[in-house]
Amino acid sequence: MSETNSAAAAEVAAAHRYTAAMAADIEARWQDFWDAEGTYEAPNPGDGDLSGDAELAAKPKKFIMDMFPYPSGSGLHVGHPLGYIATDVHARHQRMTGHNVLHTLGFDAFGLPAEQHAVATGTHPRVSTEAAMDNMKRQLRRLGLGHDKRRSFATIDADYYKWTQWIFVQIFNSWYDADAQKARPITELVAQFENGARALSDGRSWAALDAAERADVLSEYRLAYASDAPVNWAPGLGTVLANEEVTSDGRSERGNFPVFKAKLRQWNMRITAYSDRLIDDLDGLDWPEAIKLQQRNWIGRSEGARVDFAVDADFADGSARNITVFTTRQDTLFGATYMVLAPEHDLVPDIVPAAWPEGTHDVWTGGHATPAEAVAAYRKQAAAKSDVERQADAKEKTGVFTGVYAINPVSGEKAPVFIADYVLMGYGTGAIMAVPAHDGRDFAFARAFELPMRCVVEPSDGRSLDAAEWDDAFVSYDAKLVNSANDAISLDGLGVDDAKVKVTEWLAAEGIGEGTVNFRLRDWLFSRQRYWGEPFPIVYDEDGIAHSLPESMLPLELPEVEDYSPRTFDPEDATAQPETPLSRNQDWVNVTLDLGDGPKKYRRETNTMPNWAGSCWYELRYLDPHNSEKLVDPAIEQYWMGPREGMPHGGVDLYVGGAEHAVLHLLYARFWSKVLFDLGHVSSSEPFHKLYNQGMIQAFVYRDSRGIAVPAAEIEERDGAFYHQGEKVSRVLGKMGKSLKNAVTPDEISAEYGADTLRLYEMAMGPLDVSRPWDTRAVVGQYRLLQRLWRNVVDETTGETTVVDTEPDEETLRALHKAIDGVGQDMAGMRFNTAIAKITELNNHLTKTGAPVSRSVAESLVLLVAPLAPHIGEELWRKLGHSDTVVHRDFPVADPAYVVDETVTCVVQVKGKVKARLEISPSIGDEELEKLALADPAVVAALSGAEIRKVIVRAPKLVNIVPA
């Protein structure tokens, strides 16, 4: 036969072989089928537009979510879908085990990346964002993800951000009642002021205040408020940033621009009111302990005392000034020999005298003629540093004396008051009492500025009590207090804990302090000087008073503008002031509205919300996405997210995403959930009950001699070295991305092998929560698994099934039911790599027998693989004669009789040496196994009549006999 004829014959013989082309055809057909049939639509209870299958809605529910994707213009690489495939596999398994599964995906589409792209290209951010979403939807659909597409949305949809704005209004019109430990409507606070149940701090009546004064009072309570506060200002971006958006080296996370401290009027969320609840409620969540720890550390709860130090100066208005500090070591109060204020502390300009006090050390003045000059110069210097830079342990300690002293309340001694950049306004009160003998940074500062030290904690390392002789601070929480007594109180001889209690009680009795709890968490900066974000539903009247828009005026839509770029400045210009894009649209800014008291002129807020806003509540919109009357129907929210056994705070059943969101998104979403819960809008006080952090798919980055990344696809490997166009290059494992020229797209892999192969490979690479390197060459292994699976069911020549209706042999039954048992447990535990290994083992067993596969075994095998490779699962299910979809079929259940081995091998040792091996039942008891072991001839011979001191039995695998 000629080569041509042989090739033709081979082609005919393999006409029905599972190939990439066949996979593409199968996958496209089933994706169309699922869409047409609404296969993945999850019914809500009740009669709404998302109700339907009452029988399905009556089943136990599972709400499975991925973290909100941002639609990138460059599309997906193979690292992006890792979590999406995992949640899809898990959701499919949950459907097959009797659950009504809600699994969908929307898009977090506002934010800086789209705006920057628009500025750079001249393309409107909506146009580029919608194009990116369309491309991402196409790529995700090709992967066969089982999403309920009726529930999908984007944060840029006006009917979505209407409710984002509505939630902001609820937060704005609320306050936190510390006594009730919950948010309450602001109208209830006003009623307390009106009837005198709550007094104003200045003693006036509510009726005596004008509208502006009332607004100022309420602003001190509102959960959303505007204030002049230090912010992170990035001139190069033309916007301010939250602390979390600033990198460890004091630059913007986006664009790597310098970030400076500036005072601007900005919107804030009073998240600090929820500090205790945000920490305490972590205990009821099924989250990785590492993430809980990061949340606790970020919130930073610490117990200590507030202490007032009187400023030793006469002020023109005749009043006194106090410097209030927060300390967790109030037991060391007698050791406070100087004080430090943050450079931006409000008290600084008020206390600085005209001249240096007599006897001021030269090193304290910074070389300036007056305190005012010294302070002004140092404040300017400090403003150019980020908080991170200021907190770094710099070798050179900087600061300047303010020119005044404060009085230590327990020793009566004068303590010079400095400003120094290692003290931040963002922690405590922005002022510290410095105890240099027992704090490392204070010690270094005291050495640099020739300040006194006083030992008040008895050293346990042999050093003397004279701190002036020390080379470093002595820090201990388990020592006795010394040198800590006056005529009214003595701490000498007390341990740290007892000393804290005693001095705190004394401070409270004297009216100069009290025990208190402090938090590291700061209020959430909620304003951005950008165009591409949700407009604030806030207007200002002619007196500058803020008013929220009524629900009837929502959504306040983002206007179309010609110039949507924020005004940027020289990245190093710390004095620049923001100019928002919306402020240039005067027809939109200046409006006449009737807010219930007749038409009046108002000015709109021209900042926009941060990109975090839309992702603070999106889980709720998935539940009831078409509701135009309510945020969410209470019955629907209760069904999907309400508290239940094992879920004390309610929330999403499973939330999967990267660990990089450990603080930002998760903390903000938890805060919004708690406010909505307090106000009675939802039954769940936490958004996400179970959190799972998937790892990252990494890729090798190849760089030439200049350090420039070169295309990974063009690399040649020779003798363990790597070359690009003949030049040797370096290789390191890193992120995958377009800029690193190592990105592999899911489209490429799907075209070469099929989407089911890609799904299997990503799930088989290793444990889901561990990062792993991508290797395109290894993908073929999962492709071959699917080909062998296909051949075990389908004749490659005819396309007909080859299964038989006979019962399988016992060995196959055992292999099948062990696989069913193991795969089921692995699926439930999201151990997809080991589930695939067990499926492979079963499939290999069937291949090696060489006999036709029994129909019952083939059907179970297809059902096992269906969550992982759904397209081939559907195709084989149909070929096996079924007309329904495999998606809602029951997952196989193992027969316990076949899961347990008939016998296991038990090792019998005498004096630690193996003397016999027994084939026994795996269910044998310790007593029976001991009798069998002692009766074995080889064991009897080994003992040679010796008495037995001990027999250690570990049924069914081990017996260890210890002779006397």
Short mmCIF file of N, CA and C in Angstrom, two decimals, residues 347-441:
data_model
loop_
_atom_site.label_atom_id
_atom_site.label_comp_id
_atom_site.label_asym_id
_atom_site.label_seq_id
_atom_site.Cartn_x
_atom_site.Cartn_y
_atom_site.Cartn_z
N LEU A 347 -1.62 71.24 67.68
CA LEU A 347 -1.18 72.04 68.83
C LEU A 347 0.14 72.77 68.57
N VAL A 348 0.91 72.30 67.60
CA VAL A 348 2.26 72.85 67.40
C VAL A 348 2.26 74.35 67.18
N PRO A 349 1.49 74.91 66.23
CA PRO A 349 1.56 76.36 66.02
C PRO A 349 1.11 77.16 67.24
N ASP A 350 0.26 76.54 68.05
CA ASP A 350 -0.32 77.24 69.19
C ASP A 350 0.65 77.39 70.36
N ILE A 351 1.61 76.48 70.49
CA ILE A 351 2.46 76.47 71.68
C ILE A 351 3.85 77.04 71.45
N VAL A 352 4.21 77.26 70.18
CA VAL A 352 5.58 77.71 69.89
C VAL A 352 5.77 79.14 70.38
N PRO A 353 6.76 79.40 71.26
CA PRO A 353 7.01 80.75 71.78
C PRO A 353 7.81 81.60 70.80
N ALA A 354 7.96 82.87 71.11
CA ALA A 354 8.66 83.79 70.22
C ALA A 354 10.18 83.57 70.26
N ALA A 355 10.68 83.10 71.39
CA ALA A 355 12.14 82.97 71.52
C ALA A 355 12.49 81.67 72.23
N TRP A 356 13.74 81.27 72.07
CA TRP A 356 14.20 80.07 72.75
C TRP A 356 14.29 80.32 74.25
N PRO A 357 13.85 79.38 75.08
CA PRO A 357 14.02 79.55 76.53
C PRO A 357 15.50 79.64 76.89
N GLU A 358 15.78 80.27 77.98
CA GLU A 358 17.17 80.38 78.43
C GLU A 358 17.73 78.98 78.71
N GLY A 359 18.96 78.76 78.24
CA GLY A 359 19.62 77.48 78.48
C GLY A 359 19.30 76.41 77.47
N THR A 360 18.60 76.77 76.36
CA THR A 360 18.26 75.77 75.33
C THR A 360 19.55 75.22 74.72
N HIS A 361 19.64 73.89 74.62
CA HIS A 361 20.80 73.26 74.02
C HIS A 361 20.89 73.63 72.53
N ASP A 362 22.09 73.88 72.07
CA ASP A 362 22.25 74.21 70.65
C ASP A 362 21.75 73.11 69.74
N VAL A 363 21.97 71.84 70.15
CA VAL A 363 21.60 70.72 69.31
C VAL A 363 20.07 70.60 69.15
N TRP A 364 19.33 71.28 70.06
CA TRP A 364 17.87 71.21 69.99
C TRP A 364 17.28 72.16 68.95
N THR A 365 18.00 73.18 68.53
CA THR A 365 17.43 74.27 67.73
C THR A 365 17.50 74.04 66.23
N GLY A 366 18.29 73.08 65.80
CA GLY A 366 18.46 72.87 64.36
C GLY A 366 19.18 74.01 63.68
N GLY A 367 19.85 74.85 64.48
CA GLY A 367 20.59 75.98 63.91
C GLY A 367 19.74 77.18 63.58
N HIS A 368 18.50 77.22 64.05
CA HIS A 368 17.60 78.33 63.74
C HIS A 368 17.56 79.34 64.89
N ALA A 369 17.30 80.58 64.53
CA ALA A 369 17.34 81.67 65.51
C ALA A 369 16.15 81.66 66.44
N THR A 370 15.02 81.18 65.98
CA THR A 370 13.80 81.19 66.80
C THR A 370 13.10 79.85 66.70
N PRO A 371 12.26 79.52 67.68
CA PRO A 371 11.48 78.28 67.59
C PRO A 371 10.57 78.24 66.37
N ALA A 372 9.96 79.39 66.02
CA ALA A 372 9.05 79.43 64.88
C ALA A 372 9.77 79.06 63.59
N GLU A 373 10.99 79.57 63.41
CA GLU A 373 11.75 79.25 62.20
C GLU A 373 12.13 77.77 62.18
N ALA A 374 12.55 77.28 63.33
CA ALA A 374 12.97 75.88 63.41
C ALA A 374 11.80 74.94 63.12
N VAL A 375 10.65 75.23 63.73
CA VAL A 375 9.48 74.38 63.55
C VAL A 375 8.98 74.42 62.11
N ALA A 376 8.92 75.63 61.51
CA ALA A 376 8.44 75.76 60.14
C ALA A 376 9.33 74.98 59.18
N ALA A 377 10.65 75.09 59.35
CA ALA A 377 11.58 74.39 58.46
C ALA A 377 11.44 72.89 58.61
N TYR A 378 11.30 72.42 59.85
CA TYR A 378 11.22 70.98 60.06
C TYR A 378 9.89 70.42 59.55
N ARG A 379 8.80 71.16 59.72
CA ARG A 379 7.50 70.67 59.23
C ARG A 379 7.51 70.54 57.71
N LYS A 380 8.17 71.45 57.03
CA LYS A 380 8.28 71.37 55.58
C LYS A 380 9.09 70.15 55.17
N GLN A 381 10.16 69.88 55.91
CA GLN A 381 11.01 68.72 55.63
C GLN A 381 10.23 67.42 55.83
N ALA A 382 9.46 67.35 56.92
CA ALA A 382 8.71 66.13 57.23
C ALA A 382 7.59 65.88 56.22
N ALA A 383 7.00 66.97 55.68
CA ALA A 383 5.88 66.82 54.74
C ALA A 383 6.30 66.13 53.46
N ALA A 384 7.59 66.15 53.16
CA ALA A 384 8.08 65.53 51.92
C ALA A 384 8.31 64.05 52.07
N LYS A 385 8.08 63.50 53.27
CA LYS A 385 8.31 62.07 53.51
C LYS A 385 6.97 61.34 53.64
N SER A 386 6.96 60.09 53.21
CA SER A 386 5.78 59.26 53.42
C SER A 386 5.78 58.74 54.85
N ASP A 387 4.63 58.23 55.28
CA ASP A 387 4.54 57.63 56.62
C ASP A 387 5.51 56.47 56.76
N VAL A 388 5.65 55.69 55.70
CA VAL A 388 6.55 54.54 55.75
C VAL A 388 7.99 54.99 55.95
N GLU A 389 8.39 56.02 55.20
CA GLU A 389 9.76 56.55 55.35
C GLU A 389 9.98 57.08 56.75
N ARG A 390 8.96 57.71 57.30
CA ARG A 390 9.11 58.30 58.64
C ARG A 390 9.23 57.24 59.72
N GLN A 391 8.58 56.10 59.50
CA GLN A 391 8.62 55.05 60.51
C GLN A 391 9.85 54.15 60.39
N ALA A 392 10.54 54.26 59.28
CA ALA A 392 11.72 53.42 59.08
C ALA A 392 12.77 53.74 60.14
N ASP A 393 13.53 52.72 60.51
CA ASP A 393 14.56 52.90 61.54
C ASP A 393 15.79 53.56 60.92
N ALA A 394 15.68 54.85 60.65
CA ALA A 394 16.81 55.58 60.09
C ALA A 394 17.90 55.72 61.14
N LYS A 395 19.14 55.66 60.68
CA LYS A 395 20.27 55.79 61.62
C LYS A 395 20.31 57.18 62.23
N GLU A 396 19.97 58.19 61.43
CA GLU A 396 20.01 59.57 61.93
C GLU A 396 18.63 59.99 62.39
N LYS A 397 18.52 60.29 63.69
CA LYS A 397 17.25 60.75 64.25
C LYS A 397 17.16 62.26 64.09
N THR A 398 16.03 62.71 63.54
CA THR A 398 15.86 64.14 63.31
C THR A 398 14.69 64.67 64.13
N GLY A 399 14.73 65.96 64.44
CA GLY A 399 13.69 66.60 65.19
C GLY A 399 14.12 67.99 65.58
N VAL A 400 13.22 68.71 66.24
CA VAL A 400 13.56 70.06 66.71
C VAL A 400 12.72 70.38 67.94
N PHE A 401 13.30 71.13 68.85
CA PHE A 401 12.62 71.56 70.08
C PHE A 401 11.59 72.63 69.73
N THR A 402 10.40 72.51 70.31
CA THR A 402 9.35 73.51 70.05
C THR A 402 9.55 74.80 70.84
N GLY A 403 10.39 74.74 71.86
CA GLY A 403 10.58 75.91 72.71
C GLY A 403 9.77 75.89 73.97
N VAL A 404 8.96 74.85 74.18
CA VAL A 404 8.17 74.77 75.42
C VAL A 404 8.43 73.44 76.11
N TYR A 405 8.04 73.42 77.40
CA TYR A 405 8.14 72.23 78.22
C TYR A 405 6.74 71.80 78.65
N ALA A 406 6.62 70.52 78.98
CA ALA A 406 5.39 70.01 79.58
C ALA A 406 5.76 69.40 80.93
N ILE A 407 4.78 69.26 81.79
CA ILE A 407 5.02 68.76 83.15
C ILE A 407 4.62 67.30 83.24
N ASN A 408 5.59 66.46 83.61
CA ASN A 408 5.29 65.07 83.84
C ASN A 408 4.34 64.97 85.03
N PRO A 409 3.13 64.41 84.86
CA PRO A 409 2.12 64.46 85.93
C PRO A 409 2.46 63.64 87.16
N VAL A 410 3.39 62.69 87.08
CA VAL A 410 3.72 61.91 88.27
C VAL A 410 5.02 62.37 88.92
N SER A 411 5.98 62.82 88.13
CA SER A 411 7.25 63.25 88.72
C SER A 411 7.31 64.74 88.97
N GLY A 412 6.46 65.50 88.27
CA GLY A 412 6.49 66.96 88.39
C GLY A 412 7.65 67.60 87.64
N GLU A 413 8.45 66.81 86.95
CA GLU A 413 9.61 67.34 86.25
C GLU A 413 9.22 67.91 84.89
N LYS A 414 10.01 68.89 84.44
CA LYS A 414 9.77 69.47 83.13
C LYS A 414 10.32 68.54 82.04
N ALA A 415 9.53 68.37 81.01
CA ALA A 415 9.94 67.53 79.87
C ALA A 415 9.90 68.39 78.62
N PRO A 416 11.05 68.59 77.96
CA PRO A 416 11.04 69.38 76.73
C PRO A 416 10.17 68.73 75.65
N VAL A 417 9.47 69.56 74.90
CA VAL A 417 8.56 69.07 73.88
C VAL A 417 9.20 69.28 72.50
N PHE A 418 9.41 68.19 71.77
CA PHE A 418 9.99 68.22 70.43
C PHE A 418 8.93 67.90 69.39
N ILE A 419 9.25 68.20 68.15
CA ILE A 419 8.54 67.58 67.03
C ILE A 419 9.56 66.71 66.31
N ALA A 420 9.11 65.53 65.85
CA ALA A 420 10.01 64.61 65.16
C ALA A 420 9.16 63.75 64.22
N ASP A 421 9.76 63.39 63.08
CA ASP A 421 8.97 62.69 62.06
C ASP A 421 8.72 61.23 62.37
N TYR A 422 9.33 60.69 63.44
CA TYR A 422 9.03 59.29 63.75
C TYR A 422 7.72 59.13 64.51
N VAL A 423 7.08 60.25 64.85
CA VAL A 423 5.75 60.24 65.46
C VAL A 423 4.74 60.66 64.39
N LEU A 424 3.67 59.87 64.26
CA LEU A 424 2.67 60.09 63.20
C LEU A 424 1.33 60.51 63.80
N MET A 425 0.62 61.35 63.07
CA MET A 425 -0.74 61.71 63.50
C MET A 425 -1.69 60.52 63.34
N GLY A 426 -1.31 59.58 62.50
CA GLY A 426 -2.20 58.47 62.22
C GLY A 426 -2.29 57.43 63.31
N TYR A 427 -1.51 57.58 64.38
CA TYR A 427 -1.57 56.58 65.45
C TYR A 427 -1.73 57.29 66.79
N GLY A 428 -2.62 56.79 67.62
CA GLY A 428 -2.83 57.38 68.93
C GLY A 428 -3.30 58.81 68.81
N THR A 429 -2.66 59.70 69.55
CA THR A 429 -3.04 61.11 69.55
C THR A 429 -2.09 61.97 68.75
N GLY A 430 -1.08 61.37 68.14
CA GLY A 430 -0.08 62.15 67.43
C GLY A 430 0.95 62.76 68.36
N ALA A 431 0.98 62.26 69.59
CA ALA A 431 1.94 62.75 70.59
C ALA A 431 2.37 61.57 71.44
N ILE A 432 3.63 61.57 71.87
CA ILE A 432 4.11 60.49 72.73
C ILE A 432 4.84 61.07 73.93
N MET A 433 4.79 60.32 75.03
CA MET A 433 5.72 60.56 76.13
C MET A 433 6.91 59.66 75.85
N ALA A 434 8.09 60.21 75.85
CA ALA A 434 9.28 59.45 75.49
C ALA A 434 9.95 58.91 76.74
N VAL A 435 10.13 57.59 76.77
CA VAL A 435 10.79 56.92 77.89
C VAL A 435 12.07 56.29 77.33
N PRO A 436 13.12 57.08 77.17
CA PRO A 436 14.29 56.60 76.40
C PRO A 436 15.01 55.41 77.01
N ALA A 437 14.93 55.22 78.32
CA ALA A 437 15.62 54.10 78.94
C ALA A 437 14.99 52.76 78.53
N HIS A 438 13.72 52.80 78.08
CA HIS A 438 13.01 51.54 77.83
C HIS A 438 12.29 51.50 76.48
N ASP A 439 12.78 52.27 75.52
CA ASP A 439 12.25 52.23 74.16
C ASP A 439 13.40 52.53 73.21
N GLY A 440 13.58 51.65 72.21
CA GLY A 440 14.74 51.76 71.33
C GLY A 440 14.80 53.06 70.55
N ARG A 441 13.67 53.47 69.95
CA ARG A 441 13.69 54.71 69.15
C ARG A 441 13.86 55.93 70.04
#
